Coordinates of C-alpha atoms in Angstrom, one line a residue:
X1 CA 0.0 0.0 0.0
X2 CA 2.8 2.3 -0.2
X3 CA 2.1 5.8 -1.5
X4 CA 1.6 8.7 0.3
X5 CA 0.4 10.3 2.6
X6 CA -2.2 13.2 2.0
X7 CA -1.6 15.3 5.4
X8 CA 1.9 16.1 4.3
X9 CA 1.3 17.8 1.5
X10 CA 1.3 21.2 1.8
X11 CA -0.1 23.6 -1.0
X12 CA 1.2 27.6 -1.5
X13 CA -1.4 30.6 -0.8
X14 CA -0.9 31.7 -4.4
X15 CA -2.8 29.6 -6.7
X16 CA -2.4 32.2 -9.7
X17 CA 0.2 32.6 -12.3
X18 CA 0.3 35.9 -13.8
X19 CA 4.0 37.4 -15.6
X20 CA 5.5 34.6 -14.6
X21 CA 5.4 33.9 -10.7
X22 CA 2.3 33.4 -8.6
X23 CA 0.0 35.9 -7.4
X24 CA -2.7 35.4 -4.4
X25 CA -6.4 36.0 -6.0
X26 CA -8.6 38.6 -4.7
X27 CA -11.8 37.0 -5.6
X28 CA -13.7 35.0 -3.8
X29 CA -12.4 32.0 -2.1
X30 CA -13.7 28.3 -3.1
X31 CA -13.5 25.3 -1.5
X32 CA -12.0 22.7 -2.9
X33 CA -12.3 19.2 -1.3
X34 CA -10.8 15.8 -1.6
X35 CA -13.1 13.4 -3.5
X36 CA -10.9 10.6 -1.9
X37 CA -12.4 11.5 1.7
X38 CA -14.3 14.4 1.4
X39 CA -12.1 16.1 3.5
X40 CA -11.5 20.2 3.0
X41 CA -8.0 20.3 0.5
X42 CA -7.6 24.5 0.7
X43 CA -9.1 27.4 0.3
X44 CA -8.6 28.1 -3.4
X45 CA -8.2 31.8 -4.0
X46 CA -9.7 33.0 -7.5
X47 CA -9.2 36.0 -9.2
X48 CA -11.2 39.1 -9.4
X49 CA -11.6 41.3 -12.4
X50 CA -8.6 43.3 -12.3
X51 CA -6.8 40.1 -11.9
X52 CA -8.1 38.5 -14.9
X53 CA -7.9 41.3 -17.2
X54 CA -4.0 41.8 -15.9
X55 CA -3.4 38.2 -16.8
X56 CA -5.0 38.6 -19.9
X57 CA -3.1 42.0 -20.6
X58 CA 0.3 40.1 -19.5
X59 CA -0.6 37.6 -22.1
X60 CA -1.0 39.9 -25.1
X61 CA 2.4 42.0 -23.7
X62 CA 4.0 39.1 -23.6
X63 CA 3.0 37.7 -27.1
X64 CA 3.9 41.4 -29.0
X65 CA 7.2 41.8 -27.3
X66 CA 9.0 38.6 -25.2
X67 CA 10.1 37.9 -28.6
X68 CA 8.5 34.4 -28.0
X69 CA 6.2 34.3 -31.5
X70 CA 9.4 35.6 -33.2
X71 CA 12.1 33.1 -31.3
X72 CA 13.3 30.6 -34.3
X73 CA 11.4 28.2 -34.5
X74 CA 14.4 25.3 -33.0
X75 CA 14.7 27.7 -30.0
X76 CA 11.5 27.2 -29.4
X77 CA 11.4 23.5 -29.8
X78 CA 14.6 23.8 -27.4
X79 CA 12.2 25.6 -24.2
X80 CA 9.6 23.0 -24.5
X81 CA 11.5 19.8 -24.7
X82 CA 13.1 21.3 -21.5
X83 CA 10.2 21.6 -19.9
X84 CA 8.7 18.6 -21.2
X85 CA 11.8 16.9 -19.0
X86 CA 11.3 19.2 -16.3
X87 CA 7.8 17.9 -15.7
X88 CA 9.0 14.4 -15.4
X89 CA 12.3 14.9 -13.1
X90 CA 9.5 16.7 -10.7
X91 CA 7.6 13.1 -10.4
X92 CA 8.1 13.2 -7.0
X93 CA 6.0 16.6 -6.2
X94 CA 3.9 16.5 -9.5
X95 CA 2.0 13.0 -9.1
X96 CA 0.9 13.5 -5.2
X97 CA -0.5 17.2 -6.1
X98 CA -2.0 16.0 -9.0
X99 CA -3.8 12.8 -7.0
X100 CA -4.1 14.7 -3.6
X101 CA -7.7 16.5 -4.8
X102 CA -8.4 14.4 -8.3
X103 CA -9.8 11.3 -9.2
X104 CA -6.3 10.1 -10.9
X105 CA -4.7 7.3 -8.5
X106 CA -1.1 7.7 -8.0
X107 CA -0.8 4.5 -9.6
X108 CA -1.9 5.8 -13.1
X109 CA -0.5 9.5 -12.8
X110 CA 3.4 7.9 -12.4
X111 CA 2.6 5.3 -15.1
X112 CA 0.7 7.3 -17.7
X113 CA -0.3 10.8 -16.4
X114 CA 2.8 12.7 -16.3
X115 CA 4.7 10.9 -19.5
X116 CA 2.1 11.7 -21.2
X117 CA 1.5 14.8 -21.0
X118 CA 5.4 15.3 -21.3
X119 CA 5.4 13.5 -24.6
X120 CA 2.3 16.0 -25.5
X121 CA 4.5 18.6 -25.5
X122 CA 7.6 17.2 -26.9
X123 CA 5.4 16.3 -30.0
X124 CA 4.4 19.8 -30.3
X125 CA 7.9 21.0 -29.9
X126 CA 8.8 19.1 -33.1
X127 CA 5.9 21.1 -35.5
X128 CA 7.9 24.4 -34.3
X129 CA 10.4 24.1 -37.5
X130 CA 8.1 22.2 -39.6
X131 CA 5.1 24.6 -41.0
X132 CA 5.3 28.0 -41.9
X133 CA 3.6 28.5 -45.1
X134 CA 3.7 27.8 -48.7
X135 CA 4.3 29.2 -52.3
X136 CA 1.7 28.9 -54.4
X137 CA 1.5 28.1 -57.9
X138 CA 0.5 31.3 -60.2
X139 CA 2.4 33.3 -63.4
X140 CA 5.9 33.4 -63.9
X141 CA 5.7 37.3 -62.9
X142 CA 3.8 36.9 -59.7
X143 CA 5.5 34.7 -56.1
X144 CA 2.0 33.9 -54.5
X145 CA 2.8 33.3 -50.5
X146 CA 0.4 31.8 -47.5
X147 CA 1.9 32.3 -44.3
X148 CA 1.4 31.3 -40.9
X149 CA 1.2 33.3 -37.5
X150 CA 0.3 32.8 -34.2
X151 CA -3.4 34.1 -33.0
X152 CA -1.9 36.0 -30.2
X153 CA -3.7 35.7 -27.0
X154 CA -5.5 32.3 -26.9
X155 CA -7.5 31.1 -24.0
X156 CA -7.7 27.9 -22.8
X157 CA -10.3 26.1 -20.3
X158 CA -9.2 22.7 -18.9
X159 CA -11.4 19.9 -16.8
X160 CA -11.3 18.5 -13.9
X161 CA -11.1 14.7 -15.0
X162 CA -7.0 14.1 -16.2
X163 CA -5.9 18.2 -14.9
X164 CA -2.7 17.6 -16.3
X165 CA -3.1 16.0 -19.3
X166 CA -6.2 18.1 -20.9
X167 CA -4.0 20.8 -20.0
X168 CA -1.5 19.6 -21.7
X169 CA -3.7 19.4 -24.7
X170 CA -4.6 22.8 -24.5
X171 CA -1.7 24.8 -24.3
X172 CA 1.1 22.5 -26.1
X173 CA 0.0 23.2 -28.9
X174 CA -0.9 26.8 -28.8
X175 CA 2.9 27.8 -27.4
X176 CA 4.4 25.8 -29.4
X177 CA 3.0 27.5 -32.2
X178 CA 3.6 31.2 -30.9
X179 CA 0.8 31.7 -28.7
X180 CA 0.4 33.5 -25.3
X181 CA -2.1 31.2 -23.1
X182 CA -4.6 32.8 -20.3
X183 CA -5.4 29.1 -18.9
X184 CA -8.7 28.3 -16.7
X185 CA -8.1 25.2 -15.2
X186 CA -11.2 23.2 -13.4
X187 CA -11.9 25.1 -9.4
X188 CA -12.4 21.2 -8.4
X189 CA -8.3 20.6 -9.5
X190 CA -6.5 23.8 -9.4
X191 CA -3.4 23.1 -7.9
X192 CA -0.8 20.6 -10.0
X193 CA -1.3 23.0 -12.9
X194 CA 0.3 26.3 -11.2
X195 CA 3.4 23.8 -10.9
X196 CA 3.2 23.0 -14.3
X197 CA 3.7 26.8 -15.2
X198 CA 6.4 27.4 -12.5
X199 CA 8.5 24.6 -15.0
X200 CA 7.7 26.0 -17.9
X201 CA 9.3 29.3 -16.8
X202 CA 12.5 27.6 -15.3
X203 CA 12.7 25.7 -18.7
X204 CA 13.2 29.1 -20.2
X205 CA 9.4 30.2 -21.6
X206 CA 9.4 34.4 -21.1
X207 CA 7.3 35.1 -18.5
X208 CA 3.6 36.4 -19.3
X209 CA 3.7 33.6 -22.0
X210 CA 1.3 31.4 -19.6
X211 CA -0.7 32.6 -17.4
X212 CA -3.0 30.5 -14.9
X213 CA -6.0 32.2 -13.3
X214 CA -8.6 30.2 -10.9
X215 CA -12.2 30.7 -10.2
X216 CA -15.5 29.1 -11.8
X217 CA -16.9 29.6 -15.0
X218 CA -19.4 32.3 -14.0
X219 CA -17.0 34.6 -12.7
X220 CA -13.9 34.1 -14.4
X221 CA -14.2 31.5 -17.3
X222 CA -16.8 33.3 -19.2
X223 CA -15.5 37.2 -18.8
X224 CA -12.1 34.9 -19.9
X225 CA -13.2 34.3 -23.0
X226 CA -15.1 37.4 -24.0
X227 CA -12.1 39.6 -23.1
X228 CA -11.7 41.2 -26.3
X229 CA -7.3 40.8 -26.4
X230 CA -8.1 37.1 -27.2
X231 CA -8.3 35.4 -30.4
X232 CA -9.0 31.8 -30.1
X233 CA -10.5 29.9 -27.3
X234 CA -10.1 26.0 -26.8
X235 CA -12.3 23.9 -24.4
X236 CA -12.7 20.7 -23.0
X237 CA -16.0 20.0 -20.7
X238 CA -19.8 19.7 -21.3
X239 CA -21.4 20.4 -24.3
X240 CA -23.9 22.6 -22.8
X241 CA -20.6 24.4 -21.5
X242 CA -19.3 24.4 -24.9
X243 CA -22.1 25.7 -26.8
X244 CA -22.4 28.9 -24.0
X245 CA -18.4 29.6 -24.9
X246 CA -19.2 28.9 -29.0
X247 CA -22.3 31.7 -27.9
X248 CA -19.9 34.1 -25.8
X249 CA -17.0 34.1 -28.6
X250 CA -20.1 34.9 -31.6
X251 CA -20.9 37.8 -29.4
X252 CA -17.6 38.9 -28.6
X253 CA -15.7 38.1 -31.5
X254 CA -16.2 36.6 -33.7
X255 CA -13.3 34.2 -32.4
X256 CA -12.7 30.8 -33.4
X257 CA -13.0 27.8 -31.0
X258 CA -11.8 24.8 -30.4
X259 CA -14.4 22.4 -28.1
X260 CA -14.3 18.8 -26.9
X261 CA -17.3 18.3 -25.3
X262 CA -19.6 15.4 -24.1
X263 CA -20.0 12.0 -25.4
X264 CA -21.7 8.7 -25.0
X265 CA -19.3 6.1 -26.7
X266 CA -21.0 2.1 -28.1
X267 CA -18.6 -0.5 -27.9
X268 CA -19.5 -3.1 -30.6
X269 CA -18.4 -6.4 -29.7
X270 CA -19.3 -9.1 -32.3
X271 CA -19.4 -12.5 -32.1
X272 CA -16.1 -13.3 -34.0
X273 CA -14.0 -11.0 -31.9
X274 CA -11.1 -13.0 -29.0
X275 CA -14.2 -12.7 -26.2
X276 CA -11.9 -12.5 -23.2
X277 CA -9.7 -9.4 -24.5
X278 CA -13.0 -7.7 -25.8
X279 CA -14.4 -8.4 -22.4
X280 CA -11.0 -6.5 -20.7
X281 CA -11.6 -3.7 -22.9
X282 CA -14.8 -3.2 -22.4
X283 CA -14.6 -3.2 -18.9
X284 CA -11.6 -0.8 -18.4
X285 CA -13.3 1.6 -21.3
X286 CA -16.1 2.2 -18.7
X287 CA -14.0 1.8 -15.3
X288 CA -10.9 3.8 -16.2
X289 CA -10.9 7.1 -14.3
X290 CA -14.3 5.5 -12.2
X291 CA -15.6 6.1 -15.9
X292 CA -15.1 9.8 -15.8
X293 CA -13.5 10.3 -18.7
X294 CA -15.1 12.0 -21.8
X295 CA -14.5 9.1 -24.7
X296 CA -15.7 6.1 -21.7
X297 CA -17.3 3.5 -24.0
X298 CA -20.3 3.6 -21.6
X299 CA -23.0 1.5 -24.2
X300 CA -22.0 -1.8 -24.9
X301 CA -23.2 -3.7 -28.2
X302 CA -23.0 -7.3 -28.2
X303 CA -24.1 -10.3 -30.7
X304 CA -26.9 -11.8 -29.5
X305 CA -25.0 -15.2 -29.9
X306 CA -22.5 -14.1 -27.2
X307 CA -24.1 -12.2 -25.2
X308 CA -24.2 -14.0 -21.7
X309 CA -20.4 -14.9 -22.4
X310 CA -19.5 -11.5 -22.4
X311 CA -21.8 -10.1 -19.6
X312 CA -20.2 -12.8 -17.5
X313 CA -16.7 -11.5 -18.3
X314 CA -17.3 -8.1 -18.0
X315 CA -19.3 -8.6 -14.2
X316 CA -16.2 -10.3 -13.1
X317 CA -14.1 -7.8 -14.0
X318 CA -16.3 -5.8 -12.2
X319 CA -15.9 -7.3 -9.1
X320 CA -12.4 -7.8 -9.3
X321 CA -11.8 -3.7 -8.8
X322 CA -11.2 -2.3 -5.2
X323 CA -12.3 0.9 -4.6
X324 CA -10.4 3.4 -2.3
X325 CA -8.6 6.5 -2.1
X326 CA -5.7 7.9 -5.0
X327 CA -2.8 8.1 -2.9
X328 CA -3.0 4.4 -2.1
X329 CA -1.4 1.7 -4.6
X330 CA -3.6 -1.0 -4.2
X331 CA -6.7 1.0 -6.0
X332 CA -8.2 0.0 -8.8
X333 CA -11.2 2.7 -8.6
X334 CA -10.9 5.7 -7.3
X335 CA -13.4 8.5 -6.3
X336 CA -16.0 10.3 -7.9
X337 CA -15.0 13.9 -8.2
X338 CA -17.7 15.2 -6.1
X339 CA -20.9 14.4 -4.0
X340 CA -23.2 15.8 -5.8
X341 CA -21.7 14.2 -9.4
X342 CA -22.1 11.1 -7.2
X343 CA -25.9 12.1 -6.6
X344 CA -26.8 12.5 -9.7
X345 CA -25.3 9.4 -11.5
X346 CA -27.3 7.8 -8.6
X347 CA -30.0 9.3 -9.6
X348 CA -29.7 8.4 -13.2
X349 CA -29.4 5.0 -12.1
X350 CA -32.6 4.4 -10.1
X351 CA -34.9 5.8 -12.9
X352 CA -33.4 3.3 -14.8
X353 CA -34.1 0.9 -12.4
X354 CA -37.7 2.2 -11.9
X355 CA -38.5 2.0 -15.7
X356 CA -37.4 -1.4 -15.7
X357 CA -33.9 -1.8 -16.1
X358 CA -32.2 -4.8 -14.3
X359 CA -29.3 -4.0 -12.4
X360 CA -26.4 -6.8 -13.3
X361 CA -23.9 -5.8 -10.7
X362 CA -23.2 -2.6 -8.5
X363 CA -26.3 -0.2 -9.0
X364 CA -25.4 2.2 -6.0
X365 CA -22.2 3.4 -4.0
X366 CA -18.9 1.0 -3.6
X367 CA -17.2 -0.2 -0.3
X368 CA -14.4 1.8 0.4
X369 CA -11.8 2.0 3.5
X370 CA -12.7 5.5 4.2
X371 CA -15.4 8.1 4.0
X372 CA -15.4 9.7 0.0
X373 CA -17.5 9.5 -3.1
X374 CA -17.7 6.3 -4.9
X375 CA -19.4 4.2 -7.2
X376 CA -19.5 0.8 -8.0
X377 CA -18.9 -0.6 -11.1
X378 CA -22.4 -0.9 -12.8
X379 CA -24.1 -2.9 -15.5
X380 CA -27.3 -2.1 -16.4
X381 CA -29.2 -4.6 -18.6
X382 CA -33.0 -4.1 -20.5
X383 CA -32.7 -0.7 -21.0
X384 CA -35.2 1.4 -23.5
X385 CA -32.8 3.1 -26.4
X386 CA -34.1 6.4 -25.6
X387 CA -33.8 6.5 -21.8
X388 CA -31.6 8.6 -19.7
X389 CA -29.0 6.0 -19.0
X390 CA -28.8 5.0 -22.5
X391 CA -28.9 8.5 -24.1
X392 CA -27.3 11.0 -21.7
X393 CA -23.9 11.3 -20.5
X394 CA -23.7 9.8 -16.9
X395 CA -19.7 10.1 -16.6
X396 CA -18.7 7.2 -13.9
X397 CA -18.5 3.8 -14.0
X398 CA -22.3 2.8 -14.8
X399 CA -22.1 0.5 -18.7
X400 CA -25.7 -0.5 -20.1
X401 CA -25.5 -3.1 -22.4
X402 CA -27.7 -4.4 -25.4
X403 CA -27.8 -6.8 -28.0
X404 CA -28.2 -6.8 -31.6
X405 CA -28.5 -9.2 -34.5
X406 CA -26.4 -8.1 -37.2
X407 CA -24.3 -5.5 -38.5
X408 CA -27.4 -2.8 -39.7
X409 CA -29.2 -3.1 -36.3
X410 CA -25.9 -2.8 -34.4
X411 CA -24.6 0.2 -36.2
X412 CA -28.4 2.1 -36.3
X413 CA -28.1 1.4 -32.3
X414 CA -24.6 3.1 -32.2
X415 CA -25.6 5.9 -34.0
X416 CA -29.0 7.1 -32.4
X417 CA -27.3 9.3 -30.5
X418 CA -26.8 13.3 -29.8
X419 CA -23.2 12.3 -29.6
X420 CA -19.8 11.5 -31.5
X421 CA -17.1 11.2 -30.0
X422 CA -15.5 7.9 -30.0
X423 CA -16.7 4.1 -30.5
X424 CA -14.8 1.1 -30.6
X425 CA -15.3 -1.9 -32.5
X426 CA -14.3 -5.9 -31.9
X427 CA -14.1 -8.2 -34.5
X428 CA -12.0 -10.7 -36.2
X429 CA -13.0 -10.0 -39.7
X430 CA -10.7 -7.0 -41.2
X431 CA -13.5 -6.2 -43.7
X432 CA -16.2 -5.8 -41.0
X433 CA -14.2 -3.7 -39.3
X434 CA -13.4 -1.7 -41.9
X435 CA -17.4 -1.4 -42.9
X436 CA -17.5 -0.3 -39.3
X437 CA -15.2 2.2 -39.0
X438 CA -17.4 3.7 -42.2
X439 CA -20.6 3.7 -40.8
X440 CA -20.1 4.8 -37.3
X441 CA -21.1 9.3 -36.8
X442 CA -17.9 9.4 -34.2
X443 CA -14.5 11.2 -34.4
X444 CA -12.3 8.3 -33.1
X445 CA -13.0 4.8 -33.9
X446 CA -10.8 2.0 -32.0
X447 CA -10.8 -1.6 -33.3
X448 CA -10.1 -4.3 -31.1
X449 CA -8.6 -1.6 -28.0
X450 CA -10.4 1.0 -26.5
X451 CA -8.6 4.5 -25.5
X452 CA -6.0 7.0 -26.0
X453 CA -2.2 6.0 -27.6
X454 CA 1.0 7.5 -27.3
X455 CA 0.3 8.1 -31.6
X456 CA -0.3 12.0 -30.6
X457 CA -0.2 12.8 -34.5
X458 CA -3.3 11.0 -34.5
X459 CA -5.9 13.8 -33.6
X460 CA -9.0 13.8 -31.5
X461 CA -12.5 15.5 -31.5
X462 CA -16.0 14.9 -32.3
X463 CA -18.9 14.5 -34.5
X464 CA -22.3 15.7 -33.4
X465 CA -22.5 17.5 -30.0
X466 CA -19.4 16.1 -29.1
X467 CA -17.5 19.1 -30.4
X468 CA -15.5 21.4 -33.1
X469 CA -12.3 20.9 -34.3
X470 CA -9.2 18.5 -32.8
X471 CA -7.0 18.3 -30.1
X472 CA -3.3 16.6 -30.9
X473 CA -2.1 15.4 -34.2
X474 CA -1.4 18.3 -37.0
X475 CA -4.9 19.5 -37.0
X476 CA -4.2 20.7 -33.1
X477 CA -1.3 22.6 -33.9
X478 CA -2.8 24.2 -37.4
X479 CA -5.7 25.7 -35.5
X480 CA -3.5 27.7 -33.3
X481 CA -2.1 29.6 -36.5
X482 CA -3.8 31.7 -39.1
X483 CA -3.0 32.1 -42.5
X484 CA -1.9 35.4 -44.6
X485 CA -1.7 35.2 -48.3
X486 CA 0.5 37.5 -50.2
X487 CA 0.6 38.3 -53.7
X488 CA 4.3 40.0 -55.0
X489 CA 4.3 41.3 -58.3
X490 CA 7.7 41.9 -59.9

């Protein structure tokens, strides 16, 4: 059970990073608990408006004359691969802030968490020398030009569900490609990401190039992104989040946007897929994160013919996780974020229930060694297509699961959705799954795994409410640059 021990870590007064060091908020004060025991982690002071706008007004100072935007481009590839190793020689303070008030185990943050969001920048470091425009094809008297440059001032609001890895996703790309960032992370997991800027300044990135301000969405996320000194806004979160921020920059702007928002991912398993590794996948697409994670495959599709075999495999592994807090190793599931997230997957649950769903295993809160907000692993069986639990976004560990006859009916069940985001697909039969990965409305399509890669060129976003435009791969980096044309007559 070694780990750590949560007591002992001690968090600064200054939650804020504005010009490069931090800077105690003014605005009001939040309380930010520990899902793992409900226990009070700090008092989180936010920003107030002066605050914000100086961060924002830091930003755009810092774009026009750090020299950042105009550093060559291998100079800048230098800063963040420094900082990219930064991040991981700081293992030892990183992973406990980052589990101490998240849902992250300190298991997964030293195995994945932290080299991951590492390796996000280092792949963004390399695009630095390699786009910067083109010459276009027109008469022999003319040189036709497009040319890339930075937005300036991009804003960037991060969840609460992988802290440092969605921020990593956020503002990667955007420095990498010139930009100042003004980053919101989540209220509920503020603190690992003011570290993460106090790196990026001893790697070398000119202070005012990131900025970190706290607060919720009311009172600093949305003024954030209407502030008329930025350009682009990116956002991961709800899609009812998302399409207020889409709203706000139309109002304000216009400004382009980047959104990952909700989803409400089918996992297709078919009867000539390996049963027991389809089975594994399924189980740790819904239970990874306790399910909070936007691309969870939380609707499983199987064959009719192989139903019970898979429903058997997936309850076991369902009982085979151990609940419990994220500085512990031995977890297997850790918290939900927040009571009242808790209350209303419950909730979501029981109407299930009371409209005739039968509950295969969990169905309510998990046994854990200490007070906190958890949920058992849940399999929900005879559920209607268009209920709650099958339609909405629950984000935990709750996995309803149906079955369908053949290809047509188990596509037309994948797709009656409001969202696109991911699916994944299990099968034996190359052609099928290539038919599949065809007919499925969703942004990422995984056959026979389930969940991110370290392939970051490969990028991520999705169809439907799920979202506009991509995180990682080329796309990501692309929509942090606009494009000039010239036209040189000689």
């Amino acid at each position: 059970m070694d780990g750590f021990n949560p007591d002992l870590i001690s968090l600064a007064k200054a939650n804020n990073f504005i010009g490069g060091r931090r800077v105690e908020g003014r605005g009001q004060a939040i309380t930010v608990r520990r899902p793992s025991d409900g226990r009070v982690q700090a008092e989180l002071d936010s920003v107030d408006a002066g605050q914000l706008a100086e961060a924002v007004e830091n930003a755009q100072v810092a774009y026009k004359k750090s020299g950042w935007a105009q550093t060559d481009p291998r100079g800048r590839m230098k800063v963040l691969r420094c900082w990219a190793d930064l991040i991981e020689a700081d293992a030892a303070n990183l992973a406990p802030l980052e589990a101490l008030g998240s849902t992250r185990t300190i298991n997964e943050i030293n195995a994945w968490d932290l080299s991951y969001t590492a390796e996000t920048i280092r792949f963004f470091a390399e695009w630095t020398d390699k786009v910067g425009g083109e010459v276009a094809a027109t008469t022999p008297d003319k040189l036709g030009l497009t040319i890339t440059e930075p937005y300036g001032v991009v804003a960037a609001i991060s969840p609460w569900n992988l802290p440092l890895v969605m921020a990593g996703w956020k503002i990667a790309p955007a420095i990498a490609a010139g930009n100042s960032v003004v980053l919101k992370p989540s209220e509920m997991t503020p603190f690992s990401i003011v570290r993460l800027a106090e790196l990026a300044i001893e790697a070398g990135l000119p202070a005012g190039v990131f900025n970190v301000v706290q607060g919720d969405g009311r009172s600093v996320g949305d003024p954030l992104v209407r502030r008329p000194e930025v350009a682009k806004v990116t956002f991961t979160g709800s899609t009812r989040t998302g399409a207020a921020i889409m709203a706000a920059c139309a109002e304000t702007g216009p400004k382009p946007v980047t959104l990952e928002l909700g989803g409400k991912s089918p996992q297709i398993v078919f009867a000539d897929a390996g049963l027991d590794k389809a089975a594994a996948i399924v189980a740790r697409a819904i239970t990874l994160n306790a399910g909070q994670v936007c691309v969870a495959g939380s609707r499983l599709l199987v064959q009719e013919k192989v139903a019970d075999q898979v429903i058997d495999r997936v309850v076991a592994a369902f009982n085979a996780h151990k609940a419990g807090p994220t500085w512990r190793t031995d977890t297997t599931l850790g918290p939900i974020i927040s009571e009242g997230q808790l209350d209303r997957m419950d909730g979501i649950v029981k109407r299930a229930i009371s409209e005739g769903a039968e509950v295969l295993v969990g169905g309510g809160r998990a046994t854990a060694p200490q007070e906190g907000s958890y949920f058992a692993p849940t399999l929900l069986g005879r559920v209607d297509q268009k209920s709650e639990a099958v339609q909405g976004e629950i984000f935990g560990p709750v996995l309803t699961v149906q079955t369908f006859a053949d290809e047509e009916e188990a596509y037309a069940l994948a797709n009656d959705s409001d969202y696109g985001l991911a699916a994944g697909v299990h099968t034996g039969d190359v052609a099928r799954a290539l038919r599949a990965t065809r007919s499925l409305e969703a942004g990422t399509v995984w056959v026979n795994r389930y969940g991110r890669s370290n392939d970051f060129i490969l990028p991520t976003g999705g169809y439907k409410q799920s979202g506009i435009g991509k995180d990682l791969g080329r796309e990501a980096y692309m929509a942090n640059l606009k494009t000039k044309t010239a036209l040189i007559e000689f």
